[in-house]
Coordinates of C-alpha atoms and ligand atoms in Angstrom, one line a residue:
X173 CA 0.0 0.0 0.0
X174 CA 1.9 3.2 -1.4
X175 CA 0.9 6.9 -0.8
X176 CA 2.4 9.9 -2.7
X177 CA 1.9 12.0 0.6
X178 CA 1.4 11.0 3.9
X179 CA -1.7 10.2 4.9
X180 CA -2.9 10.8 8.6
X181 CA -2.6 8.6 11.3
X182 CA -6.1 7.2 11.4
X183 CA -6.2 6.5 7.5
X184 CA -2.8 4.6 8.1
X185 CA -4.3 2.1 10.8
X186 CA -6.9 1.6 8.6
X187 CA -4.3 -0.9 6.3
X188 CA -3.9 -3.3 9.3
X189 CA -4.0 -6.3 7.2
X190 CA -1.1 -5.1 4.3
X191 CA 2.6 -6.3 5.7
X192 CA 4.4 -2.6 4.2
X193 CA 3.0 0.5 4.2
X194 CA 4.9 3.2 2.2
X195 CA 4.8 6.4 2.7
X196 CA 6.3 8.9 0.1
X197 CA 7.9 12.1 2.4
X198 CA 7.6 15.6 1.2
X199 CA 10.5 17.4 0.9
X200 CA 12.4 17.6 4.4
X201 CA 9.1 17.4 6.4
X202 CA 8.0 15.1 8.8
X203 CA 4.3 13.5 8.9
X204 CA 2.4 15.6 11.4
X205 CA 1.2 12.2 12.8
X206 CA 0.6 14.1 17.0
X207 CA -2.6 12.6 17.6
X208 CA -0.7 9.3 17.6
X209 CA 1.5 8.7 20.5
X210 CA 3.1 5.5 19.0
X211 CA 3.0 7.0 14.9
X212 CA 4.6 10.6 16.4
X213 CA 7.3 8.4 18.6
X214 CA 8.2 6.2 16.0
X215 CA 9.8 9.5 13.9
X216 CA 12.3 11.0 16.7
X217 CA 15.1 9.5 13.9
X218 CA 13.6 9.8 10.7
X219 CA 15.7 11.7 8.2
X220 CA 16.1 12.4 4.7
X221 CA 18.9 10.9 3.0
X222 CA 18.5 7.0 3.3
X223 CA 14.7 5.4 3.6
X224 CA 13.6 4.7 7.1
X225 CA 12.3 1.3 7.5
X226 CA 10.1 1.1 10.9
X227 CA 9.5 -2.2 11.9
X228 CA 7.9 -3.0 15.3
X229 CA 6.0 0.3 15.4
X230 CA 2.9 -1.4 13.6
X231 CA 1.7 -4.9 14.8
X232 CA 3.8 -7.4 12.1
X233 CA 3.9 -4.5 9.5
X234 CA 7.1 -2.7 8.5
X235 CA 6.3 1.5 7.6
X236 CA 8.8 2.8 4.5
X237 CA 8.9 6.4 4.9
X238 CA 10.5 7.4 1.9
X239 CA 12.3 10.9 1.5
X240 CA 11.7 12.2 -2.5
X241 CA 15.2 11.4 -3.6
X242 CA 14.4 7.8 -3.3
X243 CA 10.5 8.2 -3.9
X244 CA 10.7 7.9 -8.0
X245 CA 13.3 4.7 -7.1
X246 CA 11.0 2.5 -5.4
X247 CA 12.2 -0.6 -7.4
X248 CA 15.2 -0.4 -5.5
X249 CA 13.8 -1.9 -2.6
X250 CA 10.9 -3.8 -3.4
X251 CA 11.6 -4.9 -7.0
X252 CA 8.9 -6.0 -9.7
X253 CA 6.2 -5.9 -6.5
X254 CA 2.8 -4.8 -7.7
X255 CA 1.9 -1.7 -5.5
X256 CA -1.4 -0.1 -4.6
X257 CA -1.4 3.2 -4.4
X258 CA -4.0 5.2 -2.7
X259 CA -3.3 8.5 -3.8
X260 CA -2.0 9.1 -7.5
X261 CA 1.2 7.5 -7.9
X262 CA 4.9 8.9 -7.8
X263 CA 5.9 8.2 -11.4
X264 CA 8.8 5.8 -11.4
X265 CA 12.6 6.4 -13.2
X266 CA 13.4 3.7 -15.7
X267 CA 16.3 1.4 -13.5
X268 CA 19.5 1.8 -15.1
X269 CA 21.5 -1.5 -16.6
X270 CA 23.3 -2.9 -13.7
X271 CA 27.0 -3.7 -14.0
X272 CA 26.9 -7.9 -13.8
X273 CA 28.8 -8.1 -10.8
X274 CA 26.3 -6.4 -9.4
X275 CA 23.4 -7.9 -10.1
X276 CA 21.5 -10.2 -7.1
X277 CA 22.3 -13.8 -8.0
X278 CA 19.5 -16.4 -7.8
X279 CA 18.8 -17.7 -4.9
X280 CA 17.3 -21.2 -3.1
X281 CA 14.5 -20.6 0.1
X282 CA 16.5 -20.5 3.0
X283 CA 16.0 -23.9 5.0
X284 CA 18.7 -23.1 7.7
X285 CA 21.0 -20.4 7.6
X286 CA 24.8 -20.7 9.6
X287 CA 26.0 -17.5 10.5
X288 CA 29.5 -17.3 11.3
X289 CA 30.7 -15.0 14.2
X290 CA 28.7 -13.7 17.2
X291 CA 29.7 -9.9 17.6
X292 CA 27.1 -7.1 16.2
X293 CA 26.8 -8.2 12.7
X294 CA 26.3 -11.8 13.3
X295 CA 23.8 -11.0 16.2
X296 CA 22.0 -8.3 13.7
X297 CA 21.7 -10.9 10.9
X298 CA 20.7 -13.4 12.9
X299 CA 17.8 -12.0 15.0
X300 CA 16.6 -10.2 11.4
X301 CA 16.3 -13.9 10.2
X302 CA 14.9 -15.3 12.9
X303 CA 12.6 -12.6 13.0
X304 CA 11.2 -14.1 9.4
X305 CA 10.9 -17.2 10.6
X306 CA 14.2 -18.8 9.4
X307 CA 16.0 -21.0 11.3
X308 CA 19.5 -20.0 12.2
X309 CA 22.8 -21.4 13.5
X310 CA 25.3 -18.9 15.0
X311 CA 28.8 -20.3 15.2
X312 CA 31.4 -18.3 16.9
X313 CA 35.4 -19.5 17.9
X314 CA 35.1 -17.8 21.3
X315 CA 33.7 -18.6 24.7
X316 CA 31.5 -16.3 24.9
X317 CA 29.4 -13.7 22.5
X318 CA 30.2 -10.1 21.7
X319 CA 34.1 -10.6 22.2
X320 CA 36.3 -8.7 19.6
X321 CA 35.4 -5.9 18.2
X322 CA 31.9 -5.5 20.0
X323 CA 33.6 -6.2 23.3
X324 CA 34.1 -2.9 24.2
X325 CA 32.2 -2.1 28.0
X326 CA 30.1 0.9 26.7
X327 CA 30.2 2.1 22.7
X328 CA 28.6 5.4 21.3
X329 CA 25.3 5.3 18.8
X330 CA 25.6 8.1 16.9
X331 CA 26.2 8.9 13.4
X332 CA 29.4 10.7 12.3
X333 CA 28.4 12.4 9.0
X334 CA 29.4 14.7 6.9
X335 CA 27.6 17.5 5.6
X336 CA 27.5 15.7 1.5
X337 CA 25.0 13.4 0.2
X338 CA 27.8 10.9 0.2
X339 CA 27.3 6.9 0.6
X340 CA 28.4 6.9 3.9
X341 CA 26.1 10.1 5.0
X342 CA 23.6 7.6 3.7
X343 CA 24.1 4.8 5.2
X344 CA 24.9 6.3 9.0
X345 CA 22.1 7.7 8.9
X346 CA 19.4 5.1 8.3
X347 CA 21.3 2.8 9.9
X348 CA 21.7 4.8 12.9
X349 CA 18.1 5.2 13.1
X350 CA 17.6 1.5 12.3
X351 CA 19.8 0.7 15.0
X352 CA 18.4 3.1 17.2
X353 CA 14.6 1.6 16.8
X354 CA 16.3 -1.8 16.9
X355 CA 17.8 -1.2 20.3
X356 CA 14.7 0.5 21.9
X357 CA 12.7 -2.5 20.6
X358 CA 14.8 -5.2 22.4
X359 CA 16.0 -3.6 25.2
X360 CA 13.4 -1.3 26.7
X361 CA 13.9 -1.0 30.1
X362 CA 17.1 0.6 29.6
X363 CA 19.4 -0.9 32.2
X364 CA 22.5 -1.1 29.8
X365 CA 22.2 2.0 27.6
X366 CA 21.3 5.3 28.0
X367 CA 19.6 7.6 25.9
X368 CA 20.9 10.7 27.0
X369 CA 22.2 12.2 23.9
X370 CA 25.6 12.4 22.5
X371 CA 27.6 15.4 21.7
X372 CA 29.9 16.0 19.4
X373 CA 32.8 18.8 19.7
X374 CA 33.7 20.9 17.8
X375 CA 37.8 19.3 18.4
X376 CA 39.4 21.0 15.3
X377 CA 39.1 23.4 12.5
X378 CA 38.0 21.0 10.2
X379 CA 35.3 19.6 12.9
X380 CA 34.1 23.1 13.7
X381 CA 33.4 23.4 9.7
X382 CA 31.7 20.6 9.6
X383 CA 29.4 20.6 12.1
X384 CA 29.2 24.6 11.4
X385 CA 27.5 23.0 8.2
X386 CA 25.5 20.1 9.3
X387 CA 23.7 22.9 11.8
X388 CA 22.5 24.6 8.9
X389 CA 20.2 21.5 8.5
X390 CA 17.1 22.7 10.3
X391 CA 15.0 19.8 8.8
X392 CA 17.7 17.4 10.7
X393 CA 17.3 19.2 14.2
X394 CA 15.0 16.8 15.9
X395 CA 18.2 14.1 14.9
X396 CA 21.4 17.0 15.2
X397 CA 21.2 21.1 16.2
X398 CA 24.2 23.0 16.4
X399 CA 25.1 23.7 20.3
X400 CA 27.2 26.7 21.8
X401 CA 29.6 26.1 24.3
X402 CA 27.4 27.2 27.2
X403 CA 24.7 25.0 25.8
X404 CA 27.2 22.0 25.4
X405 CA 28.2 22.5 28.9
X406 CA 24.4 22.6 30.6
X407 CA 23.4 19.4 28.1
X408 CA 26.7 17.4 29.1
X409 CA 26.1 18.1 33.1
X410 CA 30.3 19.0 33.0
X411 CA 31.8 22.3 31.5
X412 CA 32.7 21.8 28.0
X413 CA 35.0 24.7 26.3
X414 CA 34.0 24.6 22.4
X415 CA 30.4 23.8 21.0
X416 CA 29.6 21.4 18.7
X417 CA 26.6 19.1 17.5
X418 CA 24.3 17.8 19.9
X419 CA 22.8 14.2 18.5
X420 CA 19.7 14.1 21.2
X421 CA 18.9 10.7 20.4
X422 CA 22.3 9.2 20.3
X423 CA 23.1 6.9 23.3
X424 CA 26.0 4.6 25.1
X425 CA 25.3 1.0 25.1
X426 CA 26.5 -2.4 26.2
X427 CA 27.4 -4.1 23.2
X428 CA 27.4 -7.3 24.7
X429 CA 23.7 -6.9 26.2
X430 CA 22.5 -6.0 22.7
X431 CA 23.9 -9.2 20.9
X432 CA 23.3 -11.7 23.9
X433 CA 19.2 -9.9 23.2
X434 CA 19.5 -10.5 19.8
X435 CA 20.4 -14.0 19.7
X436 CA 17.9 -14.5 22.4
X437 CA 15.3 -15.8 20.0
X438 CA 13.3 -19.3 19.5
X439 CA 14.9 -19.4 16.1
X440 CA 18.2 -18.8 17.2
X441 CA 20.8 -21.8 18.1
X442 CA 24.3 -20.5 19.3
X443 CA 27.3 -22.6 19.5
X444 CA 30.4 -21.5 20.7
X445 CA 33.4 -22.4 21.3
X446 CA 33.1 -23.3 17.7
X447 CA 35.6 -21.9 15.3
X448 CA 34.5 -22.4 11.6
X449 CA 37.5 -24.3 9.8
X450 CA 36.2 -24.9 6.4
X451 CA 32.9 -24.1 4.3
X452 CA 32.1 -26.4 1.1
X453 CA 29.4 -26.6 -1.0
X454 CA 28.2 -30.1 -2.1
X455 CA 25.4 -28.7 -5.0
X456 CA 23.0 -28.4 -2.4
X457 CA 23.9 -27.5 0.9
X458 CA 27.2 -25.8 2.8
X459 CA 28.9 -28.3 4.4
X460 CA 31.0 -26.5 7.2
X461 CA 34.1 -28.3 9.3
X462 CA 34.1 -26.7 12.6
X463 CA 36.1 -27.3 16.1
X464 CA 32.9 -28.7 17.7
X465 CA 32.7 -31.5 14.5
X466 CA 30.1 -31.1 10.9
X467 CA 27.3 -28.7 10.6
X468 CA 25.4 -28.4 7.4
X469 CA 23.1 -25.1 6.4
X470 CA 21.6 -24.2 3.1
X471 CA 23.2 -21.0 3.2
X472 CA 26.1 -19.4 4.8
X473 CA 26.7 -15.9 6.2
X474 CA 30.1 -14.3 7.1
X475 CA 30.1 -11.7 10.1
X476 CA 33.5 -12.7 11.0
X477 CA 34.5 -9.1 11.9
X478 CA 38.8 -8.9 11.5
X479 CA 38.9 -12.3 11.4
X480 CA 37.0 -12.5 8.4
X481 CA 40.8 -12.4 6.7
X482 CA 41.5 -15.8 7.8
X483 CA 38.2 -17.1 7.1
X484 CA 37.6 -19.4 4.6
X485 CA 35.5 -17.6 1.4
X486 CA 35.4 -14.7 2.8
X487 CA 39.6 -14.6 2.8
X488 CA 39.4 -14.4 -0.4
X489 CA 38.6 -10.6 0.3
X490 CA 41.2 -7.9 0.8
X491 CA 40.5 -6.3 4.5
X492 CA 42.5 -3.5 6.2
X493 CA 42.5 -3.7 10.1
X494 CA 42.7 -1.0 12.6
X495 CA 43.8 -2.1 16.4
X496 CA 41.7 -0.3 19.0
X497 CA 41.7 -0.5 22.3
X498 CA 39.1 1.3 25.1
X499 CA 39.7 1.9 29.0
X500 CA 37.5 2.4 31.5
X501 CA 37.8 4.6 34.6
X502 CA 36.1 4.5 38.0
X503 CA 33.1 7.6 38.4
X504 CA 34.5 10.2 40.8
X505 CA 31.3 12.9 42.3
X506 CA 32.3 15.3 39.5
X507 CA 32.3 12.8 36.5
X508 CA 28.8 11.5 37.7
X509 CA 27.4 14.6 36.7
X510 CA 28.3 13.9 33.2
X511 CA 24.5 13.4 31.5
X512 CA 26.1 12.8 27.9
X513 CA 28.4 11.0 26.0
X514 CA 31.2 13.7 24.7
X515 CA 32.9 12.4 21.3
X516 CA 35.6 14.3 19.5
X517 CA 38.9 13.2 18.6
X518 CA 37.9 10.5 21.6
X519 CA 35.0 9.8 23.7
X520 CA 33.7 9.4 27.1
X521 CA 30.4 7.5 27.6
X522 CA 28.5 8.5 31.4
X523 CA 29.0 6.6 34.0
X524 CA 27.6 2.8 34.0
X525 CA 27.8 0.5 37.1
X526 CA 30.4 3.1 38.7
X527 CA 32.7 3.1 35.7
X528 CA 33.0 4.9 32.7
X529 CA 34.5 3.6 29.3
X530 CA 36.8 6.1 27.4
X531 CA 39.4 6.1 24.2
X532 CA 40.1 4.6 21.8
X533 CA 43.3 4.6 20.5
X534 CA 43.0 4.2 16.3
X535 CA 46.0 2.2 14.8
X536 CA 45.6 1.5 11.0
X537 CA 47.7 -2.3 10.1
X538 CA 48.7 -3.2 13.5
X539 CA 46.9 -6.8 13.8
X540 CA 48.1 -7.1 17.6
X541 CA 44.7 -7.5 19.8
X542 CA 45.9 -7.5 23.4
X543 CA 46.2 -4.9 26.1
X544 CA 49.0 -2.4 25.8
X545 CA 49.7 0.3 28.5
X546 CA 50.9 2.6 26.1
X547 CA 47.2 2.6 24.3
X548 CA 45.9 3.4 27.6
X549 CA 47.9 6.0 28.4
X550 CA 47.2 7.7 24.5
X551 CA 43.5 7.7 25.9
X552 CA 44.2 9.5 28.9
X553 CA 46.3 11.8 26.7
X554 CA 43.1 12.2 24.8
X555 CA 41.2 12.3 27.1
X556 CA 42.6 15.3 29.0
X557 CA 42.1 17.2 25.6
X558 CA 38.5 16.1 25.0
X559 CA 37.7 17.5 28.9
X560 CA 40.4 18.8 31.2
X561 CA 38.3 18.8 34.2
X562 CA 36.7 15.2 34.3
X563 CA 40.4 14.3 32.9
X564 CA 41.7 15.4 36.6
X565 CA 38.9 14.1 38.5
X566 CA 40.1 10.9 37.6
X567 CA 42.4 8.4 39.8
X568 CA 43.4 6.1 37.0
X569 CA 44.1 3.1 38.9
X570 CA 41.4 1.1 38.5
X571 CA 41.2 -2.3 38.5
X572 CA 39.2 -2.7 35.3
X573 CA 41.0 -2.9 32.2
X574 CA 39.6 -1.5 29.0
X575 CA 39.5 -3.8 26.1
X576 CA 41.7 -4.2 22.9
X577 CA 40.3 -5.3 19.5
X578 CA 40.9 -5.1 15.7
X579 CA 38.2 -3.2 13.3
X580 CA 37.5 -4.8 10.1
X581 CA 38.0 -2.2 7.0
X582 CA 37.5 -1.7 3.3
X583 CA 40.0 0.2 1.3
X584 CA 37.1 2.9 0.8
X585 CA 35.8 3.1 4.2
X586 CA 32.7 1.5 3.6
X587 CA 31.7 -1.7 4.9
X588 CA 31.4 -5.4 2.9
X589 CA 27.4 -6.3 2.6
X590 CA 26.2 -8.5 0.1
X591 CA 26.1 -12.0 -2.3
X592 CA 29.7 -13.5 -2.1
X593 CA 31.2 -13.7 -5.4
X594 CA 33.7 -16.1 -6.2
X595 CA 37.0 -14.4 -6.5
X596 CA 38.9 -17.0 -8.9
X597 CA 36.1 -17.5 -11.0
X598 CA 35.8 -13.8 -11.6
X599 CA 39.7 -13.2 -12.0
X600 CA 38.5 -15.3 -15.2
X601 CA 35.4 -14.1 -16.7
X602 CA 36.1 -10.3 -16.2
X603 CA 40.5 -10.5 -16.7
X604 CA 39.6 -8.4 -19.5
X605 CA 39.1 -5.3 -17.0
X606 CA 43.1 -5.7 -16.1
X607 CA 43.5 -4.6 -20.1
X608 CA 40.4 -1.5 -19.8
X609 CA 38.5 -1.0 -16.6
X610 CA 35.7 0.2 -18.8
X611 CA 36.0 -3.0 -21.1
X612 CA 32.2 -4.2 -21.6
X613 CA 31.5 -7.5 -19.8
X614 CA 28.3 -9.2 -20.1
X615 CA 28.7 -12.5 -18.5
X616 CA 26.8 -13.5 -15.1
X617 CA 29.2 -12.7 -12.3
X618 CA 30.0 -16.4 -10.8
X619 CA 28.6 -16.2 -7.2
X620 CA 29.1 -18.8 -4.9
X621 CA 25.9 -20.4 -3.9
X622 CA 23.7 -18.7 -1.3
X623 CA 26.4 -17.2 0.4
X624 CA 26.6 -13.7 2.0
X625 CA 28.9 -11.4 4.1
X626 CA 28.1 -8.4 6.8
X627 CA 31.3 -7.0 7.7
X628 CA 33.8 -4.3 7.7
X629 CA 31.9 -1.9 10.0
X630 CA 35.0 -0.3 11.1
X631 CA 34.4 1.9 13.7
X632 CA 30.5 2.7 13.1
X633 CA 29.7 -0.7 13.5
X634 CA 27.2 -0.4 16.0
X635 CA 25.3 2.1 13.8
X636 CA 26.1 0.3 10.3
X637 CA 25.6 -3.7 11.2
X638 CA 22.2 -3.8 12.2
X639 CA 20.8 -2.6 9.2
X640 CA 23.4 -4.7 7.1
X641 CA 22.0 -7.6 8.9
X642 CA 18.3 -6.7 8.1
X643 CA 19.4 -6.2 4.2
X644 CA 21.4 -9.4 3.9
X645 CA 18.3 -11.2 5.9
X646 CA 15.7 -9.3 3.2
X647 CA 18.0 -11.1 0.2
X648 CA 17.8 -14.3 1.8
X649 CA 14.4 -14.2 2.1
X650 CA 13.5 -12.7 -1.5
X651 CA 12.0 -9.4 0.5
X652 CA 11.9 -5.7 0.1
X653 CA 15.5 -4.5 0.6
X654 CA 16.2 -1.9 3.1
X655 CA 19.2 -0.2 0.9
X656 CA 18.9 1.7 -2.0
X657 CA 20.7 0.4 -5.5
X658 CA 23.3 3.3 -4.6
X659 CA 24.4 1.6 -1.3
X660 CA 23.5 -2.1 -2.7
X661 CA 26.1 -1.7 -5.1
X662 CA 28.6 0.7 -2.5
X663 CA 28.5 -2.1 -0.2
X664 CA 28.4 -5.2 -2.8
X665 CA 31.3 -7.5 -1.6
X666 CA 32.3 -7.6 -5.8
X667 CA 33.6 -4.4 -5.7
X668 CA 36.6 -5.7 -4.2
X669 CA 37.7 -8.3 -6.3
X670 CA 36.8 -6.1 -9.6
X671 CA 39.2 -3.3 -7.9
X672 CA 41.8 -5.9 -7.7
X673 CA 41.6 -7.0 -11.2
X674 CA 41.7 -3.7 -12.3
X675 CA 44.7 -2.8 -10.5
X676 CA 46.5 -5.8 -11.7
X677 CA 47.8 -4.0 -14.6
X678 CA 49.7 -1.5 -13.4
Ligands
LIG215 C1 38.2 0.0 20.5 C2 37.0 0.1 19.7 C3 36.0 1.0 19.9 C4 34.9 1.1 19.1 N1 33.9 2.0 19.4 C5 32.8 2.1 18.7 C6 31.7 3.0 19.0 O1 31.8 3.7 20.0 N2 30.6 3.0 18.2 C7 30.5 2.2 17.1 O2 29.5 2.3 16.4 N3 31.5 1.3 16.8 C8 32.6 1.3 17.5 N4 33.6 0.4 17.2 C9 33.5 -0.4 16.0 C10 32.5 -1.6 16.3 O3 32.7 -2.1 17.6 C11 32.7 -2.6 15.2 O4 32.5 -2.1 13.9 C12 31.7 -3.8 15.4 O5 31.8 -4.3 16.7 C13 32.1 -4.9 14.4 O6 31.2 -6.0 14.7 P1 31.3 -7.4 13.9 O7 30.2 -8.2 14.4 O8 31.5 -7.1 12.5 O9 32.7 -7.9 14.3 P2 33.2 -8.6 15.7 O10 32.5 -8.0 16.9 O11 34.7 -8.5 15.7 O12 32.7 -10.1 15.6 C14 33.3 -11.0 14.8 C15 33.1 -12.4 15.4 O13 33.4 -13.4 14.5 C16 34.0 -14.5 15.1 N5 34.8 -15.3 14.1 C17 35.7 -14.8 13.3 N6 36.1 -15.8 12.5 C18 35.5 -16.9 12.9 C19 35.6 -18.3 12.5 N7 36.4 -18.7 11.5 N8 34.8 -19.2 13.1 C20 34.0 -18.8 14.1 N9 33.9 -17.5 14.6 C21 34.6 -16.6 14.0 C22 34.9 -13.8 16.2 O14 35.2 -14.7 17.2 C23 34.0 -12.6 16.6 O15 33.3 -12.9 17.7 C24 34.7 0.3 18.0 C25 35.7 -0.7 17.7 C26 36.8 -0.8 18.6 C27 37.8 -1.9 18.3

């Protein structure tokens, strides 16, 4: 059921029986939707540059609310699907010829689904297809969930943008407020998060730009507003000394609480201890060698996070890794009067069960996961900067330590979503791309069968994953996507391997 307009609140309940509603947005305006507490609620993160898929807001209905640069694109996301429109309809643009490796490779109904790896992504893609009804096997090598990259104590849930209409602008944002919804949903009493807002400082000249810009966005002030100093300082409970952008709907959160509620489903079997040696397909079926002995699934899905380079497929992939590490500090009577998270150059999340998490330290190709002292002394460095005053109230002799992890990264930043090709079967049917990148290739990109990867999240992950989990679930499923083409193919595993080839001549 499509409308060109949004339609009021009452005439929306009215469609109680249709499984999406879509709503076409005007041009930077919300629905006026105030005589329905739940409707009104449900758009405290819409925004305007991705779509905004609500799920959970209607009983087993899923509301698109569609902002007009995606409105005359709806094949995007729900391909060929007949629509009903109750208003006239937008009038859709012709969908441009795909490049092959791009196209969305045929696919079997998914009987039972492994995922590989437990952190955020894994979790995400999981609970999505458990949420459909598909049965699902999580698999991960450690003793325990949400252990290397999501293991940090407290993360932030905000979305770093910039002020362009870039890929990544897209994505943060509809996956922050995907994530955001996603999080409310399954954790509503709120004991491991907090949804006090996050701001973000003005650090640098190049920061103070670029917020300076993004406040210019009035239709985005219910999601970001510019703040003054003396603002930033009342808001964050501390003095701050520069302004910034205040994100009012940004939180902390547990990362481990959030996955361990995820996988918490009927659908859902988790085995740990259970590190995934080797992934075959026999024509019909993946057969997977693991430490705990033979599992078998119909498809396959890699959220194997920095890991995912010694993986076997998903290897196949060229990753860039970025050590991390986070520390955590007891509360002291002056930093418990810090209401919001403060993110810069570093962060600080509020205090949580007496401590508070802070850093973290950012090291591009260093593939070295334990604790260092001389990480957690760069985040006290850092942190003195971001706030002098809670940096002194601090005795840092705790006996918590923080926790040191590897990202997962593309060459372009973005993360790797999508239908895994298969990398020496491409080197062959498009090595003509070594000889002209713009050589024209129309043979079927060789994928392997039903098999999929959500990773790369660098270090958004917590704002980027979920929604990667819903889209790769949506595939699976033959659903409406949650991604426009322009992030399908931004995201599309392919691009990697085609980038290779491409730089093999020179
Ligand atoms: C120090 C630090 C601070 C961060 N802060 C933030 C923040 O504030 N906000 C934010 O949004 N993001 C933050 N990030 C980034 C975010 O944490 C990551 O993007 C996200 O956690 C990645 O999740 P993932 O599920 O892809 O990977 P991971 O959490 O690393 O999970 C991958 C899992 O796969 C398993 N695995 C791998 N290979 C195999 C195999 N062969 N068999 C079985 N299991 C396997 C691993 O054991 C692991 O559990 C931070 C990252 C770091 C390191």
């Amino acid at each position: 059921m499509a409308w060109n307009a949004p339609p009021s609140a009452t005439v929306l309940r009215q469609f109680s029986c249709v499984p999406h509603l879509l709503v076409c947005l005007p041009e930077n305006a919300l629905p006026d939707w105030s005589d329905d507490a739940i409707l009104q609620a449900a758009l405290s993160c819409v925004q305007f540059s991705g779509v905004n898929v609500l799920e959970n807001v209607l009983p087993n209905q899923t509301l698109w609310l569609i902002p007009p640069a995606h409105s005359a694109h709806l094949r995007d996301f729900f391909g060929e699907r007949h629509m009903v429109w109750q208003t006239p309809p937008v009038e859709q643009k012709p969908v441009l010829a795909e490049k092959m490796w791009f196209r969305q490779p045929e696919m079997a109904a998914p009987q039972h689904v492994i995922v590989v790896g437990a952190g955020i992504a894994g979790a995400a893609t999981a609970h999505a297809l458990a949420q459909r009804g598909v049965r699902v096997t999580v698999v991960d090598a450690a003793a325990r969930v949400a252990n290397a990259a999501s293991g940090n104590r407290q993360g932030l849930l905000y979305a770093k943008i910039s002020p362009h209409n870039t890929p990544q602008t897209e994505l943060l944002l509809s996956g922050y407020g995907y994530a955001r919804r996603l999080l409310a949903n399954v954790l509503p009493e709120r004991e491991t998060w907090g949804a006090s807002g996050v701001l973000h400082i003005n650090h640098d000249k190049a920061e103070t730009a670029r917020n300076a810009l993004l406040a210019q966005d009035d239709f985005h002030a219910h999601l970001y507003r510019g703040v003054t100093a003396a603002q930033a300082s009342e808001l964050a409970g501390v003095p701050v000394a520069q302004g910034g952008l205040f994100w009012a709907q940004g939180c902390w959160l547990n990362p481990l609480a959030w996955v361990e509620q995820l996988l918490s489903h009927q659908y859902i079997d988790l085995k740990l201890n259970c590190h995934l040696i080797s992934a075959q397909h026999d024509g019909e079926n993946w057969q997977m060698r693991t430490s705990q002995g033979a599992f078998s699934g119909s498809h396959i899905v890699f959220c194997t996070g920095a890991s995912s380079r010694h993986a076997p497929i998903v290897g196949e992939l060229p990753f860039q890794i970025i050590r991390g590490q986070t520390s955590v500090v007891r509360e002291t009577a002056f930093s418990g009067s810090l209401k919001t998270a403060l993110s810069g150059a570093s962060y600080i999340a509020p205090a949580w069960g007496g401590w508070h998490t802070f850093g973290a330290t950012f090291l591009p190709n260093n593939d070295d996961d334990t604790w260092r002292n001389s990480d957690e002394l760069a985040n006290q460095n850092e942190l003195a900067n971001l706030n002098p005053q809670l940096h002194q109230s601090f005795a840092f002799s705790g006996s918590l330590k923080g926790h040191a992890a590897l990202r997962c990264d593309a060459h372009d930043h973005l993360p790797v979503v999508g239908a895994l090709g298969n990398s020496t079967a491409m080197r062959q049917v498009y090595a003509k791309l070594a000889l002209d990148k713009n050589y024209r290739l129309n043979a079927p990109c060789p994928h392997y069968p039903n098999a999929f990867v959500n990773t790369a999240h660098g270090s958004r992950g917590l704002a980027t994953a979920p929604i990667c989990g819903a889209y790769v679930a949506a595939m699976i499923c033959g659903a409406p996507l949650p991604l426009s083409r322009r992030l399908q193919n931004a995201l599309n595993p392919n691009r990697l391997i085609i980038r290779q080839i491409v730089r093999s001549s020179s």
